[in-house]
Amino acid sequence: MADAESLPRPDSVRLPAAEVLFDQLADAVYLIDPDTSRIVWGNRKAWESLGLSRDDVLDHSVLSLQKDVHGLPQWSLIADAIRGSECFRFLGRHRHQQGHEVEVEVNTTHFELDGRAYFLSVARDITNRVAQEVDANRREKQLWFALNEATDGLWDWEVPTGTLFFSPQLKRMLGYGPDEMQPVLETWSANVHPEDRARVMAVLAEHLEGKRSRYEAEYRIRNRNGHYLWVHDRGRVCEHGPDGQPTRVVGMVQDVSDRKQLELQLQALASSDMLTGLANRRQGTLFLKSQVELCQRLELPLGLAFIDIDNFKAINDVYGHLSGDQVLRQVGLVIKGAVRGSDMVCRWGGEEFIVIATNTALDQMALVAEKIRQAVVHELGSHVPPVTISIGVAAATNPGIDVTALMAAADSALYRAKAAGRNRVEVAPT
C-alpha cells in the first residue's frame, strides 16, 4: 500500500488549465488514491458542498466523508469493482461539516498519470431529487387512496404478465373478501354478462390497438351471489414498452345499478321517444330481436346502421339545448324520410340513432347509409353550424345471426368514422 505522505499534493498534480474549468462545474470532483481512499485533489464544489475549505478536504478520505463505506476492507472491494468497470456508479451519503447528510450519486472512473493510478469521482448532490421522489411516492399513495374511496373500485392490469389487480373496494362491491378473486384477466371477463362480453372485449381491444383514446363501457357483471350489477367501467393505457406496445392499463369501476334500473323502468313506460317521435331504445331492441328471428327463419340478411350527430355537444354548448333539441328532431325526420317504410328508425340515446333494415346485405346497407348522410347534409347544411352525421354500418347473414356481434361491429365502424374525420360512412369488415 502506498505511503499516504508520499502522495502528491494538489500543487504537484498537473492540472493547471483544467483546474480552472473544473472549478466551474456544478458537480463535485474528487481525485482519489485507490489504495488508501485519500482525497488528493478536489474542485471548488468538492469542498464547498461539504462545508469545508480547499485545504480541509485534502485531509479527508472516502472513509471519512462517505457514510456508506466502512473501513479499508470494504474500500478494497469497491476499488476492485471500480478497476473492473469503465464507470462505477454508487449512491451514498456524504458527511457535511455541520453534521447533516448530503445524498449523492457518484460516478467513478480509473486512469494513470505519470505512472501512478488514480480514481476520478464525480459526485452529484441528489438531495432535492430524493426528497421529490419521496414526496411523489407519498402523493401517489394519497391520490390512489382518494381515487379508491371516490369510486366503487380500481383495477390495474399488467398486460405482458396478465396480472390484474382488483382493489379491496371493487372486491367488496362484487361480494368477495380481500383475499379472493384471482388476479388474472379471466376473473373479470368470465363474469361479464354473455350478452355484453363481446362488445366490452372489442372496445378494450380497440383501445389497446390505439383505435380508441380510452376504454369505456357500461355492462353487467356477475357478483358472488350470481346476480348481475350494472357498472360503468373506464380506463386508459398508462405505460408502453420499448416496442410501443401497451404494458399497463389502469381504470375505475362505478356501480350504476340504481341509475340503470330507473332508466330501464322509464324506458319500459313508453315505446316512443318523446322528443323525436321515433321508436325509443326499448322498442328498437324488441324490433331488432324480432327481425333477427325473422331473418334466421327465412334465411335473409339483416342490415344495421349506427348514426351519430357530429360535434353535437358544441351545438348544445354554443346555441343552447333548445337548438340542440330542434337538430335532433330534424335529423330524425331526415333519416326517417331516407329509408324504406319497413325499416325501423330508432333514437338509441343522446345524439345516436339506429336503422334496422331487414333483407338488406352489407353493400346495400352501405348505400342506404350514404343516402342518409347526404340527405342530412342537404337538408341541414344551411344550419348554423352545419349539421353532419357519422355512420357505422354492419350486416349479418345466416346461418346464425349474433345480435351482440352485429351491434358491436356497427359500433366499431361508427367509431372509425368519427376517428377518420366525421361526416362519413364506415363499413364493418365482412
Short mmCIF file of C-alpha atoms in Angstrom, two decimals:
data_model
loop_
_atom_site.label_atom_id
_atom_site.label_comp_id
_atom_site.label_asym_id
_atom_site.label_seq_id
_atom_site.Cartn_x
_atom_site.Cartn_y
_atom_site.Cartn_z
CA MET A 1 0.00 0.00 0.00
CA ALA A 2 1.37 3.42 -0.90
CA ASP A 3 2.51 5.77 1.85
CA ALA A 4 -0.11 8.49 2.24
CA GLU A 5 2.59 11.11 2.92
CA SER A 6 4.25 10.34 -0.43
CA LEU A 7 1.12 11.12 -2.44
CA PRO A 8 1.24 14.33 -4.48
CA ARG A 9 -0.42 17.41 -3.06
CA PRO A 10 -2.77 19.38 -5.31
CA ASP A 11 0.05 21.71 -6.41
CA SER A 12 2.06 18.75 -7.71
CA VAL A 13 -0.86 17.16 -9.59
CA ARG A 14 -0.55 18.61 -13.07
CA LEU A 15 -3.95 20.18 -13.69
CA PRO A 16 -3.13 23.84 -14.34
CA ALA A 17 -5.57 24.82 -17.09
CA ALA A 18 -8.09 22.09 -16.37
CA GLU A 19 -8.37 23.09 -12.70
CA VAL A 20 -9.93 26.42 -13.67
CA LEU A 21 -12.53 24.58 -15.72
CA PHE A 22 -13.20 22.02 -13.01
CA ASP A 23 -13.95 24.83 -10.55
CA GLN A 24 -16.85 25.93 -12.78
CA LEU A 25 -18.59 22.54 -12.63
CA ALA A 26 -21.87 22.20 -10.73
CA ASP A 27 -20.82 18.72 -9.53
CA ALA A 28 -18.10 17.88 -7.02
CA VAL A 29 -14.98 16.23 -8.49
CA TYR A 30 -12.50 14.26 -6.36
CA LEU A 31 -9.13 12.78 -7.30
CA ILE A 32 -8.61 9.75 -5.07
CA ASP A 33 -5.72 7.44 -4.21
CA PRO A 34 -7.05 3.92 -4.99
CA ASP A 35 -5.04 2.26 -2.19
CA THR A 36 -5.94 4.46 0.77
CA SER A 37 -9.09 6.22 -0.48
CA ARG A 38 -7.40 9.53 0.40
CA ILE A 39 -8.53 12.65 -1.49
CA VAL A 40 -5.54 14.20 -3.23
CA TRP A 41 -7.39 16.90 -5.15
CA GLY A 42 -10.86 18.37 -5.40
CA ASN A 43 -12.56 21.14 -7.33
CA ARG A 44 -14.31 24.08 -5.70
CA LYS A 45 -17.65 22.27 -5.49
CA ALA A 46 -15.94 19.32 -3.76
CA TRP A 47 -15.10 21.28 -0.64
CA GLU A 48 -17.92 23.83 -0.71
CA SER A 49 -20.60 21.09 -0.86
CA LEU A 50 -19.21 19.65 2.40
CA GLY A 51 -18.80 22.95 4.25
CA LEU A 52 -15.00 22.61 4.13
CA SER A 53 -12.14 24.73 2.88
CA ARG A 54 -9.94 23.76 -0.05
CA ASP A 55 -7.17 22.55 2.28
CA ASP A 56 -9.55 20.80 4.69
CA VAL A 57 -10.94 18.47 2.03
CA LEU A 58 -7.41 17.13 1.37
CA ASP A 59 -7.19 15.88 4.94
CA HIS A 60 -10.14 13.57 4.29
CA SER A 61 -10.67 10.30 2.50
CA VAL A 62 -13.63 8.36 1.18
CA LEU A 63 -13.75 6.60 4.55
CA SER A 64 -14.12 9.84 6.49
CA LEU A 65 -16.56 11.53 4.10
CA GLN A 66 -18.75 8.71 2.78
CA LYS A 67 -21.16 7.36 5.43
CA ASP A 68 -21.84 4.16 3.49
CA VAL A 69 -18.23 2.96 3.23
CA HIS A 70 -16.82 1.45 6.43
CA GLY A 71 -13.13 0.57 6.71
CA LEU A 72 -10.38 -0.32 4.26
CA PRO A 73 -11.61 -3.91 3.64
CA GLN A 74 -14.86 -2.59 2.20
CA TRP A 75 -12.99 0.11 0.30
CA SER A 76 -10.73 -2.54 -1.23
CA LEU A 77 -13.78 -4.37 -2.58
CA ILE A 78 -15.17 -1.13 -4.01
CA ALA A 79 -11.78 -0.27 -5.52
CA ASP A 80 -11.65 -3.66 -7.27
CA ALA A 81 -15.12 -3.03 -8.69
CA ILE A 82 -14.05 0.42 -9.93
CA ARG A 83 -10.99 -1.06 -11.66
CA GLY A 84 -13.17 -3.69 -13.29
CA SER A 85 -15.64 -1.27 -14.89
CA GLU A 86 -15.47 1.69 -17.23
CA CYS A 87 -17.60 3.77 -14.89
CA PHE A 88 -18.66 2.65 -11.41
CA ARG A 89 -21.91 4.19 -10.13
CA PHE A 90 -22.56 4.47 -6.41
CA LEU A 91 -25.38 6.04 -4.38
CA GLY A 92 -24.35 7.20 -0.93
CA ARG A 93 -24.33 9.94 1.69
CA HIS A 94 -21.57 12.48 2.32
CA ARG A 95 -20.93 13.88 5.79
CA HIS A 96 -21.35 17.65 5.87
CA GLN A 97 -19.22 19.72 8.26
CA GLN A 98 -22.40 20.93 10.00
CA GLY A 99 -23.48 17.38 10.83
CA HIS A 100 -26.18 16.64 8.25
CA GLU A 101 -26.03 14.25 5.32
CA VAL A 102 -25.82 15.05 1.61
CA GLU A 103 -27.40 12.47 -0.71
CA VAL A 104 -25.04 11.91 -3.65
CA GLU A 105 -24.79 9.92 -6.86
CA VAL A 106 -21.10 9.17 -7.52
CA ASN A 107 -19.66 8.06 -10.87
CA THR A 108 -16.03 6.93 -10.66
CA THR A 109 -13.50 6.14 -13.40
CA HIS A 110 -9.87 5.00 -13.16
CA PHE A 111 -6.76 6.17 -15.01
CA GLU A 112 -3.00 6.59 -14.68
CA LEU A 113 -0.98 9.81 -14.56
CA ASP A 114 2.84 9.79 -14.57
CA GLY A 115 2.79 6.07 -13.81
CA ARG A 116 0.51 6.43 -10.79
CA ALA A 117 -3.07 5.10 -10.64
CA TYR A 118 -5.93 7.38 -9.65
CA PHE A 119 -9.69 7.30 -9.28
CA LEU A 120 -11.69 10.28 -10.52
CA SER A 121 -15.08 10.58 -8.81
CA VAL A 122 -17.84 12.96 -9.88
CA ALA A 123 -20.41 13.39 -7.09
CA ARG A 124 -23.81 14.94 -7.82
CA ASP A 125 -25.96 16.26 -4.98
CA ILE A 126 -29.32 14.47 -5.35
CA THR A 127 -30.82 15.58 -2.04
CA ASN A 128 -33.65 17.51 -3.74
CA ARG A 129 -34.28 14.70 -6.21
CA VAL A 130 -34.54 12.11 -3.45
CA ALA A 131 -36.90 14.38 -1.50
CA GLN A 132 -39.03 14.88 -4.62
CA GLU A 133 -39.18 11.13 -5.23
CA VAL A 134 -40.26 10.53 -1.63
CA ASP A 135 -42.87 13.27 -1.94
CA ALA A 136 -44.07 11.89 -5.29
CA ASN A 137 -44.44 8.40 -3.81
CA ARG A 138 -46.37 9.84 -0.86
CA ARG A 139 -48.64 11.84 -3.16
CA GLU A 140 -49.18 8.85 -5.40
CA LYS A 141 -50.35 6.83 -2.41
CA GLN A 142 -52.64 9.67 -1.34
CA LEU A 143 -54.05 10.00 -4.85
CA TRP A 144 -54.58 6.24 -5.11
CA PHE A 145 -56.39 6.28 -1.76
CA ALA A 146 -58.56 9.24 -2.80
CA LEU A 147 -59.48 7.62 -6.11
CA ASN A 148 -60.18 4.34 -4.40
CA GLU A 149 -62.52 5.98 -1.92
CA ALA A 150 -64.22 8.12 -4.57
CA THR A 151 -65.15 5.16 -6.77
CA ASP A 152 -66.55 1.69 -6.23
CA GLY A 153 -63.29 0.09 -7.31
CA LEU A 154 -59.98 0.39 -9.12
CA TRP A 155 -58.11 -2.07 -11.29
CA ASP A 156 -54.53 -2.21 -12.56
CA TRP A 157 -53.65 -4.57 -15.40
CA GLU A 158 -50.08 -5.61 -16.29
CA VAL A 159 -50.65 -6.63 -19.90
CA PRO A 160 -47.48 -8.73 -20.56
CA THR A 161 -47.95 -10.90 -17.45
CA GLY A 162 -51.76 -10.88 -17.46
CA THR A 163 -51.79 -9.89 -13.78
CA LEU A 164 -54.87 -7.84 -12.88
CA PHE A 165 -55.03 -6.09 -9.51
CA PHE A 166 -58.50 -5.62 -8.04
CA SER A 167 -58.83 -3.02 -5.29
CA PRO A 168 -60.46 -4.09 -2.00
CA GLN A 169 -63.44 -1.79 -2.75
CA LEU A 170 -64.03 -3.48 -6.10
CA LYS A 171 -63.93 -6.92 -4.47
CA ARG A 172 -66.34 -5.74 -1.79
CA MET A 173 -68.70 -4.35 -4.44
CA LEU A 174 -68.86 -7.82 -6.01
CA GLY A 175 -69.26 -9.56 -2.65
CA TYR A 176 -65.74 -11.01 -2.33
CA GLY A 177 -63.26 -10.89 0.50
CA PRO A 178 -59.86 -9.14 0.29
CA ASP A 179 -58.00 -12.41 -0.40
CA GLU A 180 -60.42 -13.69 -3.03
CA MET A 181 -60.65 -13.15 -6.81
CA GLN A 182 -57.63 -14.50 -8.70
CA PRO A 183 -55.59 -11.54 -10.06
CA VAL A 184 -55.97 -12.51 -13.73
CA LEU A 185 -57.97 -11.07 -16.63
CA GLU A 186 -60.22 -14.13 -16.86
CA THR A 187 -61.57 -13.48 -13.36
CA TRP A 188 -63.15 -10.31 -14.71
CA SER A 189 -64.02 -11.31 -18.28
CA ALA A 190 -65.68 -14.59 -17.24
CA ASN A 191 -68.14 -12.67 -15.06
CA VAL A 192 -69.21 -10.12 -17.67
CA HIS A 193 -72.75 -10.86 -18.88
CA PRO A 194 -72.65 -13.09 -22.00
CA GLU A 195 -74.71 -10.56 -23.96
CA ASP A 196 -72.23 -7.79 -23.13
CA ARG A 197 -68.92 -9.67 -23.24
CA ALA A 198 -68.13 -9.48 -26.97
CA ARG A 199 -68.89 -5.75 -27.10
CA VAL A 200 -66.86 -4.94 -24.00
CA MET A 201 -63.85 -7.03 -25.08
CA ALA A 202 -63.97 -5.41 -28.54
CA VAL A 203 -63.91 -1.91 -27.01
CA LEU A 204 -60.96 -2.90 -24.78
CA ALA A 205 -59.07 -4.42 -27.72
CA GLU A 206 -59.61 -1.29 -29.83
CA HIS A 207 -58.19 0.87 -27.05
CA LEU A 208 -55.11 -1.36 -26.75
CA GLU A 209 -54.64 -1.11 -30.51
CA GLY A 210 -54.80 2.69 -30.33
CA LYS A 211 -58.12 2.94 -32.15
CA ARG A 212 -59.86 4.50 -29.13
CA SER A 213 -58.38 7.19 -26.91
CA ARG A 214 -59.63 5.36 -23.84
CA TYR A 215 -61.54 2.28 -22.79
CA GLU A 216 -65.10 2.97 -21.59
CA ALA A 217 -68.04 0.60 -21.36
CA GLU A 218 -71.28 0.11 -19.50
CA TYR A 219 -72.18 -3.53 -18.92
CA ARG A 220 -73.46 -6.14 -16.49
CA ILE A 221 -71.13 -8.15 -14.27
CA ARG A 222 -71.98 -11.09 -12.01
CA ASN A 223 -71.35 -10.80 -8.29
CA ARG A 224 -70.55 -13.61 -5.90
CA ASN A 225 -74.24 -14.45 -5.39
CA GLY A 226 -74.86 -14.84 -9.11
CA HIS A 227 -76.74 -11.56 -9.52
CA TYR A 228 -75.74 -9.03 -12.15
CA LEU A 229 -74.76 -5.46 -11.37
CA TRP A 230 -74.67 -2.69 -13.93
CA VAL A 231 -71.27 -0.96 -13.91
CA HIS A 232 -69.66 1.95 -15.72
CA ASP A 233 -66.07 0.93 -16.42
CA ARG A 234 -63.37 3.21 -17.82
CA GLY A 235 -59.60 3.00 -18.16
CA ARG A 236 -56.57 4.05 -20.14
CA VAL A 237 -53.16 2.70 -21.13
CA CYS A 238 -50.62 4.47 -18.91
CA GLU A 239 -47.38 2.66 -19.83
CA HIS A 240 -45.85 1.35 -23.06
CA GLY A 241 -42.91 -0.96 -23.67
CA PRO A 242 -39.83 -0.21 -25.82
CA ASP A 243 -41.70 -1.61 -28.83
CA GLY A 244 -44.59 0.81 -28.27
CA GLN A 245 -46.98 -1.91 -27.13
CA PRO A 246 -49.15 -1.20 -24.04
CA THR A 247 -47.79 -2.76 -20.87
CA ARG A 248 -50.06 -1.31 -18.17
CA VAL A 249 -53.70 -0.25 -18.10
CA VAL A 250 -55.47 1.27 -15.10
CA GLY A 251 -59.11 2.06 -14.61
CA MET A 252 -62.02 2.55 -12.27
CA VAL A 253 -65.43 0.95 -11.93
CA GLN A 254 -68.65 2.52 -10.68
CA ASP A 255 -71.80 0.66 -9.69
CA VAL A 256 -74.64 2.27 -11.70
CA SER A 257 -77.26 -0.38 -10.99
CA ASP A 258 -79.72 2.04 -9.37
CA ARG A 259 -79.47 4.51 -12.22
CA LYS A 260 -79.72 1.75 -14.80
CA GLN A 261 -82.75 0.17 -13.17
CA LEU A 262 -84.53 3.54 -13.09
CA GLU A 263 -83.56 4.11 -16.72
CA LEU A 264 -84.92 0.71 -17.73
CA GLN A 265 -88.14 1.32 -15.81
CA LEU A 266 -88.64 4.68 -17.52
CA GLN A 267 -87.89 3.17 -20.90
CA ALA A 268 -90.47 0.49 -20.24
CA LEU A 269 -93.18 3.15 -19.75
CA ALA A 270 -93.21 4.12 -23.40
CA SER A 271 -92.27 2.71 -26.78
CA SER A 272 -91.52 6.02 -28.50
CA ASP A 273 -89.04 8.81 -27.93
CA MET A 274 -90.85 11.89 -26.62
CA LEU A 275 -88.58 14.38 -28.39
CA THR A 276 -88.35 12.94 -31.92
CA GLY A 277 -91.43 10.72 -32.06
CA LEU A 278 -89.25 7.84 -33.28
CA ALA A 279 -89.11 4.42 -31.65
CA ASN A 280 -87.16 4.52 -28.42
CA ARG A 281 -84.31 2.20 -27.45
CA ARG A 282 -86.56 -0.37 -25.81
CA GLN A 283 -88.80 -0.58 -28.86
CA GLY A 284 -85.77 -0.70 -31.16
CA THR A 285 -84.27 -3.57 -29.16
CA LEU A 286 -87.51 -5.56 -29.34
CA PHE A 287 -87.81 -4.91 -33.08
CA LEU A 288 -84.18 -5.94 -33.66
CA LYS A 289 -84.70 -9.24 -31.85
CA SER A 290 -87.87 -9.94 -33.78
CA GLN A 291 -86.11 -9.22 -37.09
CA VAL A 292 -83.22 -11.48 -36.17
CA GLU A 293 -85.67 -14.33 -35.65
CA LEU A 294 -87.42 -13.50 -38.93
CA CYS A 295 -84.18 -13.35 -40.91
CA GLN A 296 -82.97 -16.60 -39.40
CA ARG A 297 -86.21 -18.32 -40.26
CA LEU A 298 -86.34 -17.02 -43.85
CA GLU A 299 -82.54 -17.03 -44.34
CA LEU A 300 -82.37 -13.32 -45.08
CA PRO A 301 -79.57 -10.81 -44.38
CA LEU A 302 -80.07 -8.15 -41.73
CA GLY A 303 -78.52 -4.68 -42.02
CA LEU A 304 -77.78 -2.29 -39.16
CA ALA A 305 -76.52 1.32 -39.12
CA PHE A 306 -75.38 3.29 -36.08
CA ILE A 307 -75.71 7.05 -36.65
CA ASP A 308 -74.19 9.81 -34.53
CA ILE A 309 -74.57 13.58 -34.93
CA ASP A 310 -71.12 15.11 -35.26
CA ASN A 311 -69.99 17.63 -32.61
CA PHE A 312 -73.45 17.70 -31.05
CA LYS A 313 -72.12 18.85 -27.70
CA ALA A 314 -70.77 22.00 -29.33
CA ILE A 315 -74.26 22.76 -30.71
CA ASN A 316 -75.74 22.48 -27.22
CA ASP A 317 -72.93 24.50 -25.62
CA VAL A 318 -72.95 27.34 -28.14
CA TYR A 319 -76.59 27.56 -29.22
CA GLY A 320 -78.38 26.08 -26.24
CA HIS A 321 -80.35 22.92 -25.59
CA LEU A 322 -83.46 24.15 -27.38
CA SER A 323 -81.45 24.44 -30.58
CA GLY A 324 -79.96 21.02 -29.87
CA ASP A 325 -83.42 19.50 -29.45
CA GLN A 326 -84.51 21.03 -32.76
CA VAL A 327 -81.49 19.48 -34.50
CA LEU A 328 -82.35 16.06 -33.03
CA ARG A 329 -85.92 16.32 -34.31
CA GLN A 330 -84.82 17.41 -37.78
CA VAL A 331 -82.17 14.72 -38.10
CA GLY A 332 -84.72 12.09 -37.03
CA LEU A 333 -87.16 13.28 -39.70
CA VAL A 334 -84.49 13.25 -42.42
CA ILE A 335 -83.37 9.73 -41.53
CA LYS A 336 -86.97 8.52 -41.46
CA GLY A 337 -87.61 10.01 -44.88
CA ALA A 338 -84.49 8.43 -46.42
CA VAL A 339 -85.29 4.77 -45.64
CA ARG A 340 -87.99 2.28 -46.56
CA GLY A 341 -91.24 2.17 -44.67
CA SER A 342 -90.39 -1.36 -43.48
CA ASP A 343 -87.11 -0.20 -41.91
CA MET A 344 -87.01 0.77 -38.26
CA VAL A 345 -85.51 4.15 -37.30
CA CYS A 346 -84.83 4.39 -33.58
CA ARG A 347 -83.37 7.06 -31.36
CA TRP A 348 -80.87 4.95 -29.48
CA GLY A 349 -79.94 7.60 -26.93
CA GLY A 350 -78.45 11.10 -26.78
CA GLU A 351 -77.47 12.07 -30.31
CA GLU A 352 -77.38 8.45 -31.55
CA PHE A 353 -79.86 6.79 -33.91
CA ILE A 354 -80.01 3.32 -35.44
CA VAL A 355 -81.56 1.98 -38.61
CA ILE A 356 -82.61 -1.69 -38.74
CA ALA A 357 -83.14 -2.95 -42.29
CA THR A 358 -84.48 -6.46 -42.92
CA ASN A 359 -83.37 -8.31 -46.05
CA THR A 360 -80.51 -5.86 -46.60
CA ALA A 361 -76.97 -7.06 -47.30
CA LEU A 362 -73.85 -5.15 -46.32
CA ASP A 363 -73.28 -3.40 -49.66
CA GLN A 364 -76.94 -2.37 -49.82
CA MET A 365 -76.81 -1.10 -46.24
CA ALA A 366 -73.76 1.00 -47.09
CA LEU A 367 -75.69 2.63 -49.95
CA VAL A 368 -78.62 3.36 -47.63
CA ALA A 369 -76.24 4.90 -45.09
CA GLU A 370 -74.62 7.13 -47.70
CA LYS A 371 -78.08 8.23 -48.86
CA ILE A 372 -78.95 9.17 -45.27
CA ARG A 373 -75.70 11.08 -44.82
CA GLN A 374 -76.19 13.09 -47.99
CA ALA A 375 -79.81 13.81 -47.09
CA VAL A 376 -78.75 15.27 -43.74
CA VAL A 377 -76.08 17.42 -45.41
CA HIS A 378 -78.62 18.63 -47.98
CA GLU A 379 -81.42 19.34 -45.51
CA LEU A 380 -79.36 20.71 -42.60
CA GLY A 381 -76.27 22.04 -44.37
CA SER A 382 -77.57 25.60 -44.02
CA HIS A 383 -77.99 25.21 -40.27
CA VAL A 384 -75.59 27.31 -38.16
CA PRO A 385 -73.34 25.47 -37.60
CA PRO A 386 -73.89 22.97 -40.46
CA VAL A 387 -75.08 19.57 -39.21
CA THR A 388 -73.34 16.38 -40.33
CA ILE A 389 -73.50 12.77 -39.21
CA SER A 390 -71.15 9.80 -38.96
CA ILE A 391 -72.44 6.32 -39.69
CA GLY A 392 -71.16 2.83 -38.92
CA VAL A 393 -72.65 0.02 -40.99
CA ALA A 394 -72.76 -3.74 -40.40
CA ALA A 395 -74.81 -6.66 -41.65
CA ALA A 396 -75.29 -10.31 -40.74
CA THR A 397 -76.28 -13.31 -42.77
CA ASN A 398 -77.29 -16.85 -41.99
CA PRO A 399 -76.52 -19.32 -40.65
CA GLY A 400 -76.89 -17.77 -37.23
CA ILE A 401 -77.17 -14.03 -36.60
CA ASP A 402 -75.46 -12.88 -33.40
CA VAL A 403 -77.18 -9.67 -32.26
CA THR A 404 -74.36 -8.72 -29.89
CA ALA A 405 -71.67 -9.19 -32.51
CA LEU A 406 -73.73 -7.30 -35.10
CA MET A 407 -74.18 -4.30 -32.82
CA ALA A 408 -70.52 -4.37 -31.75
CA ALA A 409 -69.43 -4.36 -35.40
CA ALA A 410 -71.67 -1.38 -36.25
CA ASP A 411 -70.49 0.49 -33.14
CA SER A 412 -66.82 -0.08 -34.02
CA ALA A 413 -67.45 1.10 -37.58
CA LEU A 414 -69.10 4.26 -36.22
CA TYR A 415 -66.10 4.94 -34.02
CA ARG A 416 -63.80 4.57 -37.02
CA ALA A 417 -65.94 7.03 -38.97
CA LYS A 418 -65.64 9.62 -36.20
CA ALA A 419 -61.93 8.98 -35.75
CA ALA A 420 -61.36 9.39 -39.50
CA GLY A 421 -62.78 12.92 -39.52
CA ARG A 422 -66.57 12.52 -39.18
CA ASN A 423 -69.24 13.17 -41.84
CA ARG A 424 -68.60 9.80 -43.43
CA VAL A 425 -69.78 6.18 -43.62
CA GLU A 426 -67.58 3.32 -42.43
CA VAL A 427 -68.45 -0.31 -43.14
CA ALA A 428 -67.64 -3.16 -40.77
CA PRO A 429 -65.32 -5.79 -42.26
CA THR A 430 -67.03 -8.91 -43.53
#
